[in-house]
XYZ file of C-alpha atoms in Angstrom:
491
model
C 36.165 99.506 69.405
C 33.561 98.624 71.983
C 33.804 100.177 75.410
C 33.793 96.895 76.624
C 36.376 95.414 74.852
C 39.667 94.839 77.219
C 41.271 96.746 79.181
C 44.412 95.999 78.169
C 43.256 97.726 74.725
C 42.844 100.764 76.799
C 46.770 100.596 78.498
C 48.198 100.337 75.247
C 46.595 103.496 73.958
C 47.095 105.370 77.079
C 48.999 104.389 80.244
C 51.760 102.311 78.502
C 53.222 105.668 77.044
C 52.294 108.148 79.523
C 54.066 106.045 82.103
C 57.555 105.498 80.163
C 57.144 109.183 78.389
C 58.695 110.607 81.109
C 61.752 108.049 81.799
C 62.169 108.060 77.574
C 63.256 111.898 77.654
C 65.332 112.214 80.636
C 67.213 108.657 80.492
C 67.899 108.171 76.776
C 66.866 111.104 74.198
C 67.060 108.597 71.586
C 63.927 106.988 72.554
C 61.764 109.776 71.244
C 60.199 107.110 68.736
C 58.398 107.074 65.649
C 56.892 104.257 64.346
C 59.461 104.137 61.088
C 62.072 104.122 63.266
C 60.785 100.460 65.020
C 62.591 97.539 63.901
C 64.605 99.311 61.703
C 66.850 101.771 64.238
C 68.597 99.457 67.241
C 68.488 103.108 68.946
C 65.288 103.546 68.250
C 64.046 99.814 69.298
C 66.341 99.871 72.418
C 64.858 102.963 73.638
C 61.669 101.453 73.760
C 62.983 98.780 75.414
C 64.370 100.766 78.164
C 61.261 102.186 78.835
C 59.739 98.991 79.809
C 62.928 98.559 82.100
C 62.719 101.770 83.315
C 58.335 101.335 84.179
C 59.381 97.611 86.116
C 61.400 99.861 88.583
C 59.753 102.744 88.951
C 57.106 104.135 91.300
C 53.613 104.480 91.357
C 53.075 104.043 88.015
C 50.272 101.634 87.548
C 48.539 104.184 89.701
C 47.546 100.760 92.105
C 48.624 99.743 95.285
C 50.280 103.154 96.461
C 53.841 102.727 98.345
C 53.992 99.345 97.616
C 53.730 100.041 93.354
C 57.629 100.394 92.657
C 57.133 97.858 90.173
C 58.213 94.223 89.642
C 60.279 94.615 92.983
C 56.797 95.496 94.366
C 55.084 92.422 93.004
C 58.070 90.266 94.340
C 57.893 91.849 97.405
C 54.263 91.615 98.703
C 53.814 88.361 96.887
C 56.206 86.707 99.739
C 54.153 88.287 101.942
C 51.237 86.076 101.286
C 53.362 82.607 102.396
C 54.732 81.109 105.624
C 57.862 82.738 106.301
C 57.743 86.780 106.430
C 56.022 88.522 109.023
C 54.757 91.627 109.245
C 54.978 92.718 112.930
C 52.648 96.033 112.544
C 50.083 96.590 109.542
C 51.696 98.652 107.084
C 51.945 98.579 102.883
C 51.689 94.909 102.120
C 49.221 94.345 104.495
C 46.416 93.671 102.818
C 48.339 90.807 101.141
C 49.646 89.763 104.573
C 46.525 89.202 105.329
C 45.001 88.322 101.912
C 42.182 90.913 101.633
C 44.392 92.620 98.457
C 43.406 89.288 96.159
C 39.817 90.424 96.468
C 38.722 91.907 92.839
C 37.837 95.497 94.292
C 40.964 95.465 96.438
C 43.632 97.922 94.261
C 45.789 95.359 95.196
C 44.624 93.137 92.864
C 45.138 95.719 90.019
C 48.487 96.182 90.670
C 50.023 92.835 89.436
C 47.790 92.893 86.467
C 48.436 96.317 85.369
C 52.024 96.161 85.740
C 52.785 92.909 83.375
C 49.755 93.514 81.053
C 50.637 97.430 80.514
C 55.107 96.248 79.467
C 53.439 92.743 77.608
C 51.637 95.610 75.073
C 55.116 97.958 75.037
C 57.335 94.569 74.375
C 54.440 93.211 71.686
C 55.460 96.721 69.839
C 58.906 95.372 69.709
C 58.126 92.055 68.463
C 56.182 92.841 65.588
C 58.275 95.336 64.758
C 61.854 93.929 64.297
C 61.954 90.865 61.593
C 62.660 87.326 63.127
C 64.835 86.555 60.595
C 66.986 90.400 60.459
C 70.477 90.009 59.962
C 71.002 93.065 62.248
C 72.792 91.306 65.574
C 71.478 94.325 67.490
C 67.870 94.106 66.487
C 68.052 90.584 66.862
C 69.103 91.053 70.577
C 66.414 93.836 71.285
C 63.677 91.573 70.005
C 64.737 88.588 72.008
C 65.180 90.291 75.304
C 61.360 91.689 74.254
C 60.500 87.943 74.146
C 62.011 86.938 76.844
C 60.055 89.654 78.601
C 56.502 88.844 76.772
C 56.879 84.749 78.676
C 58.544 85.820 81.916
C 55.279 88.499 82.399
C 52.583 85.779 80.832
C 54.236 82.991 83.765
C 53.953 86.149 86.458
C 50.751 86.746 85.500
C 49.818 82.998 85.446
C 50.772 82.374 88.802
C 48.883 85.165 90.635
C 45.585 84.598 88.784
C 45.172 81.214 87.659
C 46.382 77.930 89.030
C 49.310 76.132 88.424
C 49.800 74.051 85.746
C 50.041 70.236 86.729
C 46.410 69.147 87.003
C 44.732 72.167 85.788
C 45.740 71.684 82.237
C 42.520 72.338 80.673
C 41.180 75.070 83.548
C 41.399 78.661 82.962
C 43.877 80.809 83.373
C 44.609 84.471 82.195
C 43.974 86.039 78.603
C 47.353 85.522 75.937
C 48.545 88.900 74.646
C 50.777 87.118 71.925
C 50.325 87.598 68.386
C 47.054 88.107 69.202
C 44.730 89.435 72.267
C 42.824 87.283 73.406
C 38.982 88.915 75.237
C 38.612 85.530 76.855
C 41.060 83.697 79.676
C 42.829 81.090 78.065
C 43.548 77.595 79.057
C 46.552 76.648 81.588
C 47.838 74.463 78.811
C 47.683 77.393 75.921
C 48.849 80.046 78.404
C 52.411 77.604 79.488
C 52.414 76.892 75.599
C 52.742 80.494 74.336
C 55.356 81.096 77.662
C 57.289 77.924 76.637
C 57.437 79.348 72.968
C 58.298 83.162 73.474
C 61.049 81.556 75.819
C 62.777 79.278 73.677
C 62.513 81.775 70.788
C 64.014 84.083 73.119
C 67.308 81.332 74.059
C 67.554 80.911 70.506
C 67.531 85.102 69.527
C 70.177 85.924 72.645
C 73.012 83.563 71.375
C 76.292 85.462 71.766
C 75.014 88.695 72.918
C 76.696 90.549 75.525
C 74.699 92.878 77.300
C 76.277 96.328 78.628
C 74.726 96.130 82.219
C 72.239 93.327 84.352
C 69.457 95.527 83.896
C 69.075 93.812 80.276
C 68.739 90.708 79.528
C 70.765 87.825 78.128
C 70.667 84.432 77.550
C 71.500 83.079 81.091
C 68.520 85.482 82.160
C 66.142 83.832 79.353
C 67.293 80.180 80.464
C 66.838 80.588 84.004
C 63.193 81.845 83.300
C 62.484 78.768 81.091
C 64.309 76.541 83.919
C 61.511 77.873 86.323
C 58.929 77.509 83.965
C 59.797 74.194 83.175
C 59.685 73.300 86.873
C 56.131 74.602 86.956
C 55.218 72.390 84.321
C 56.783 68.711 85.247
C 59.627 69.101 82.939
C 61.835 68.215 85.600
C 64.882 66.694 83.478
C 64.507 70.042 81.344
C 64.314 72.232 84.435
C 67.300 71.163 85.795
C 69.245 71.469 82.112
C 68.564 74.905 81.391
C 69.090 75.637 85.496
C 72.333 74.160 85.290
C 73.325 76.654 81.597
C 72.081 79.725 83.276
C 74.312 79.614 86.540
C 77.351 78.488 84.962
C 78.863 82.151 84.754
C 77.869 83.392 88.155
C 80.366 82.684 91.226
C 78.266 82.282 93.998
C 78.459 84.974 97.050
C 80.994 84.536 99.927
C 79.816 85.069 103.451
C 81.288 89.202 103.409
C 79.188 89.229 100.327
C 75.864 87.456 101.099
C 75.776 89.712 104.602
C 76.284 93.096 102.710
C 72.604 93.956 102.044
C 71.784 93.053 98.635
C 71.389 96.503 97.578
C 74.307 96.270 94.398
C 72.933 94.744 91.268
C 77.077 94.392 90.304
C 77.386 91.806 93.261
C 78.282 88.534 91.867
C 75.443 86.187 91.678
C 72.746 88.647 89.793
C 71.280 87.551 86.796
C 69.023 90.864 86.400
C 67.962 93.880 88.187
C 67.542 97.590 88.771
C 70.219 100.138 89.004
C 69.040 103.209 90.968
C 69.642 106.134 92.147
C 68.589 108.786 93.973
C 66.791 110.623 90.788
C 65.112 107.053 90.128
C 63.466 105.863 93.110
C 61.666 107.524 96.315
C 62.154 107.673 99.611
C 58.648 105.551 100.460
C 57.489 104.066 97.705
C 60.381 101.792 97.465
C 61.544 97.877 98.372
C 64.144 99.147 101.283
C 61.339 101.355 102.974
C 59.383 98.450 103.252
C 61.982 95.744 103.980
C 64.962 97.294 105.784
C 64.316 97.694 109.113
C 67.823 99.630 109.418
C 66.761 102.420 107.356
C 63.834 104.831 107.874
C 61.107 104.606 106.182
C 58.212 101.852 106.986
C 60.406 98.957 108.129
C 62.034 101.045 110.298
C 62.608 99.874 113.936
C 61.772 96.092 112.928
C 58.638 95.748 110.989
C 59.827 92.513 108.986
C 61.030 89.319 110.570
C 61.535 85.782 109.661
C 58.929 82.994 110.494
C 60.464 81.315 113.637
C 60.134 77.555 112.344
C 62.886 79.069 109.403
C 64.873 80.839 111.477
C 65.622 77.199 113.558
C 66.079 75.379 110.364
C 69.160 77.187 110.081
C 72.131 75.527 111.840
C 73.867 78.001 113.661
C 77.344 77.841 111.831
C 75.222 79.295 108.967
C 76.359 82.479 108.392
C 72.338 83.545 106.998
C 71.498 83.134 109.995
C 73.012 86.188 111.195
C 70.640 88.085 109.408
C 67.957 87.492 111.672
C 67.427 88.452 115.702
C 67.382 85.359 117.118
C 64.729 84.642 119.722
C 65.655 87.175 121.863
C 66.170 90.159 119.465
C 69.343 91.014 118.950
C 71.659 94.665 118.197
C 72.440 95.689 114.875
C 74.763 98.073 113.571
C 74.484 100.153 110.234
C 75.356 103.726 109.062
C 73.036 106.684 108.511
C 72.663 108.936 106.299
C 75.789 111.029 107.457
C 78.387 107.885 107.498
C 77.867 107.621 111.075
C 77.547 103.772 112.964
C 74.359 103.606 114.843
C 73.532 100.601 117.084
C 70.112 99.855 117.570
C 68.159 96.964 119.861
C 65.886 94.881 117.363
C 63.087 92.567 118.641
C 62.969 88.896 118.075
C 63.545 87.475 114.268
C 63.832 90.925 112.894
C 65.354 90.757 109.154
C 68.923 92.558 108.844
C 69.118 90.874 105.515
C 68.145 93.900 103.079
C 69.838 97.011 103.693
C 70.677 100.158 101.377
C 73.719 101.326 102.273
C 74.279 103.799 99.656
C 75.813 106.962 100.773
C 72.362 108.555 100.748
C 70.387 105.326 102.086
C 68.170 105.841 99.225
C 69.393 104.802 96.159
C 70.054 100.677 96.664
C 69.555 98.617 93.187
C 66.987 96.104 92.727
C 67.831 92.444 92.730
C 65.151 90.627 90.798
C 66.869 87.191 89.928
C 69.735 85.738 91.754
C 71.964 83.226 90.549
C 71.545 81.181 93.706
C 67.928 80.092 92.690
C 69.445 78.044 89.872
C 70.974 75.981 92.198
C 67.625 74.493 93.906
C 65.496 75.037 90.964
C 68.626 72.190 89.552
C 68.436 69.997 92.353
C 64.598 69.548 92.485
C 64.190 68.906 88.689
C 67.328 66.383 89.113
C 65.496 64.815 92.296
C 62.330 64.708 90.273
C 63.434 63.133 86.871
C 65.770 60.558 89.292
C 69.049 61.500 89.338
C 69.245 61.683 93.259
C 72.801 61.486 93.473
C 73.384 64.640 91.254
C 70.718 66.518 93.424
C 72.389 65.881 96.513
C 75.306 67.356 94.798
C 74.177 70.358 93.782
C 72.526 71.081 96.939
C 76.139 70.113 98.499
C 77.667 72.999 96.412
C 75.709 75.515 97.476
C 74.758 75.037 101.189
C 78.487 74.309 101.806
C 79.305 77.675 100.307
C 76.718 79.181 102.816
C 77.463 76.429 106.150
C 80.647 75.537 106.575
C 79.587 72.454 108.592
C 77.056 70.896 106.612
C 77.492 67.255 104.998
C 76.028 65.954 101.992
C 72.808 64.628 102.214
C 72.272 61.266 102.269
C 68.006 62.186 101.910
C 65.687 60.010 99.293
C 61.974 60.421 97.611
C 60.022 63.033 99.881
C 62.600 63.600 102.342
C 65.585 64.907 99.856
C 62.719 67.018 98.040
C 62.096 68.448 101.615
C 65.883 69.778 102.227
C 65.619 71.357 98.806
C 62.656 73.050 99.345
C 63.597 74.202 102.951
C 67.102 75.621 101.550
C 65.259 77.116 99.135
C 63.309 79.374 101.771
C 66.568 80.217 103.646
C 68.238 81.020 100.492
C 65.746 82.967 99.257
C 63.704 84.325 101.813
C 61.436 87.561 100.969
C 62.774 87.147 97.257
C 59.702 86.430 95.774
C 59.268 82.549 95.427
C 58.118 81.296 98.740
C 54.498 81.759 98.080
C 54.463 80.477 94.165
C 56.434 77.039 95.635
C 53.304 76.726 98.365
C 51.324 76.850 95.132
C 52.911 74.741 93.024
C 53.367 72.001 95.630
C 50.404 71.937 97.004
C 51.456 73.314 100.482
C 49.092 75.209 102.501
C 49.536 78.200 104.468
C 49.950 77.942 108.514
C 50.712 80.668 110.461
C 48.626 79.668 113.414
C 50.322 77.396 115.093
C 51.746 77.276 118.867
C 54.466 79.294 119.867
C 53.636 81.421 116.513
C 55.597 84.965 116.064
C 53.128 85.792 113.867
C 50.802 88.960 114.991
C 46.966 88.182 115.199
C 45.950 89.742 111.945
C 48.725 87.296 110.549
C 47.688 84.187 111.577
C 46.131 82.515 109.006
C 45.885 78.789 108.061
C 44.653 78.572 104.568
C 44.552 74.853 102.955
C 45.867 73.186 100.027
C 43.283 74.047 97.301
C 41.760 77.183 98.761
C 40.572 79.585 96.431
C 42.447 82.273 98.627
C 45.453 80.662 96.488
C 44.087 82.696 93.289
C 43.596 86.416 92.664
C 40.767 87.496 91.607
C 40.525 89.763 87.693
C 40.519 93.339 88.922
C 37.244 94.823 88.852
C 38.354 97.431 86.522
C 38.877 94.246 84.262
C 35.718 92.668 84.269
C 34.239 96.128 84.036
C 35.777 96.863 80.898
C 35.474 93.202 79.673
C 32.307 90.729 80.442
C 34.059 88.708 78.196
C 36.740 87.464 81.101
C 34.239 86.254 83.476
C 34.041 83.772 85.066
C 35.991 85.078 87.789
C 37.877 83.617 90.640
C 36.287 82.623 93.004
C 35.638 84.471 96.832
């Protein structure tokens, strides 16, 4: 093969396996794998699986980004970064997408999103090919749909950090397929949502009745609530808000002791999927709390990461969120350390309380990648959209009365009802991981300079609707390796 063919060639020979090898022999022994054993052992198969679970938490592996590379979490994580709503108070890792120099093609930034989906999209191919569609084996069968699932959820990731979203843009170009085939060249918007749509339904279809042992697999509600988002992306709105609806029906949602309790426990009630660590699996830097709880030492600590000010006074103040944030005037906040012991400390103005490991050890808190809770707006939007009003308003009742005990059912239309979604949606989900992609997708532009800001100088950046700043550039290791991708984003 020519040196310059892909560089995604060139993870599956190397990195994929050298990153897992390790996590294959000390969390399951029966992952030692040969290539008999694929598609034919559910051990075998599985373990491979795991592996690809095991890289999407773990640290430093894409050998990008340094303490922000813990993975998936780490994409989330400095993604919402690039919007409106989180602020970095002093430079630190996530930074340069703070301040959108890490989109830049020679910025390791850049790598990091595309090595991470692009090295597990090779590992889950292996499954795919390997197990038959049609085996009779329910465990197989399981193992190859989660694998799908996995192959469109990385393909939309990877979609909407490097190319542009989809309505509009149909025929523009977005990022090479690794499907059945590899493609050299970017594909189309339109062939790159097809192939996601595809592997996703497949997926729905594969998953019906399994049970999975733990949320760090995934099942069918996980699959569903992937297409639901998708679908969103792509106009589908009446589909959106079907498949929204299936894939939240077994989740309670959180009560106020549980919303306010740090979202470090992937067993808490409204997660779909995550990461169960501990103290063997993670680090003490290179991980989501060291960036985002500023209870907890690490880089966050003292208040590093606060809540835009124009969210924090959306919130009505019988909104129990809202007590996750320093108000204007900072605010004290009282955790345990490492020993058990309560420690007050005096925060600054809009600091985040919201994430905090409390672990006994302050260093092993799970990962939350998907939350229940999105289902609800991702619902109400697709129900606004395709003109069922009423039914939105409903579901955004259901869940913003859970959170505010005083709110009343909007009686919002048209723009105005999309609006309250959309601005719930932030709350809800603030430094999740969706803020930015919705800015994208609804052609909203980025405004942190405005008067009265909170956010620092470096921060204060008002990008418009359309700017190419809205697209990562192909890592110059890419294009390197691989002419064949140009043309590239633009500056």
């Amino acid at each position: 093969m020519k040196k310059t063919k892909n560089i995604i060639y060139m993870l599956a020979a190397g990195i994929v396996f050298s990153s897992c090898s390790k996590e294959f022999l000390t969390v399951d022994p029966q992952s030692t794998i040969n290539s008999e054993q694929l598609g034919s052992s559910p051990a075998a198969t599985m373990g491979l699986l795991k592996g690809v679970l095991a890289t999407l938490r773990s640290a430093t592996t894409t050998g990008y980004a340094q303490h922000e590379d813990f993975g998936h979490k780490g994409v989330l994580s400095v993604i919402d970064l690039m919007g409106n709503d989180v602020v970095m108070e002093n430079l630190s890792f996530g930074g340069f997408n703070y301040n959108y120099t890490g989109r830049v093609s020679t910025n390791s930034r850049s790598h990091f999103p595309w090595f991470t989906y692009y090295t597990q999209i090779k590992n889950v191919n292996t499954i795919i090919s390997s197990v038959d569609p049609s085996t009779g084996d329910a465990e197989l069968k399981a193992i190859r749909g989660q694998a799908l699932a996995l192959r469109g959820y990385f393909h939309f990731m990877l979609a909407r950090i490097y190319g542009p979203t989809y309505l509009g843009n149909e025929t523009g170009l977005s990022i090479p397929i690794n499907a059945e085939t590899l493609s050299s060249k970017r594909n189309t918007v339109s062939e790159v949502y097809l192939q996601i749509e595809k592997d996703l339904v497949d997926a729905i279809a594969a998953l019906e009745g399994y049970s999975r042992p733990n949320k760090e697999l995934i099942d069918q509600s996980v699959a569903e609530a992937f297409l639901a988002d998708v679908y969103l992306e792509m106009g589908k709105y009446k589909d959106a808000a079907t498949f929204a609806n299936s894939a939240r029906n077994s989740y309670k949602l959180l009560d106020e002791a549980g919303w306010t309790n740090g979202f470090y426990n992937i067993q808490q009630e409204e997660t779909m999927w995550g990461a169960d660590l501990n103290a063997e699996l993670t680090t003490f830097v290179a991980n989501f709390y060291s960036l985002f709880d500023n209870t907890n030492t690490g880089y966050a600590e003292g208040g590093n990461i606060s809540i835009d000010k124009r969210l924090y006074n959306a919130m009505s103040d019988s909104d129990y969120r809202k007590k996750m944030f320093a108000g204007d005037k900072g605010a004290s906040f009282t955790t345990p350390d490492a020993s058990g012991k309560l420690v007050t400390t005096e925060y600054g103005p809009y600091v985040s309380f919201k994430f905090r490991d409390l672990t006994t050890d302050r260093v092993s808190g799970d990962y939350i990648y998907l939350r229940s809770a999105l289902m609800y707006y991702v619902e109400a939007e697709g129900l606004a959209r395709s003109g069922n009003e009423q039914g939105a308003r409903d579901v955004l009742y259901d869940i913003t009365k859970n959170r505010d005990a005083n709110y009343i059912k909007s009686t919002k239309s048209g723009v105005d009802l999309i609006d309250e979604i959309i601005t719930q949606k932030r709350i809800e989900l603030w430094s999740e991981g969706f803020a930015w992609f919705d800015l994208k997708r609804l052609g909203k532009g980025v405004e942190r300079n405005y008067e009265g800001t909170n956010h620092p100088a470096y921060g204060r950046l008002n990008i418009p609707v359309g700017d190419s700043k809205f697209l990562f550039m192909i890592p110059q290791a890419e294009v390197d390796a691989n002419p064949d991708v140009l043309p590239n984003n633009p500056q």
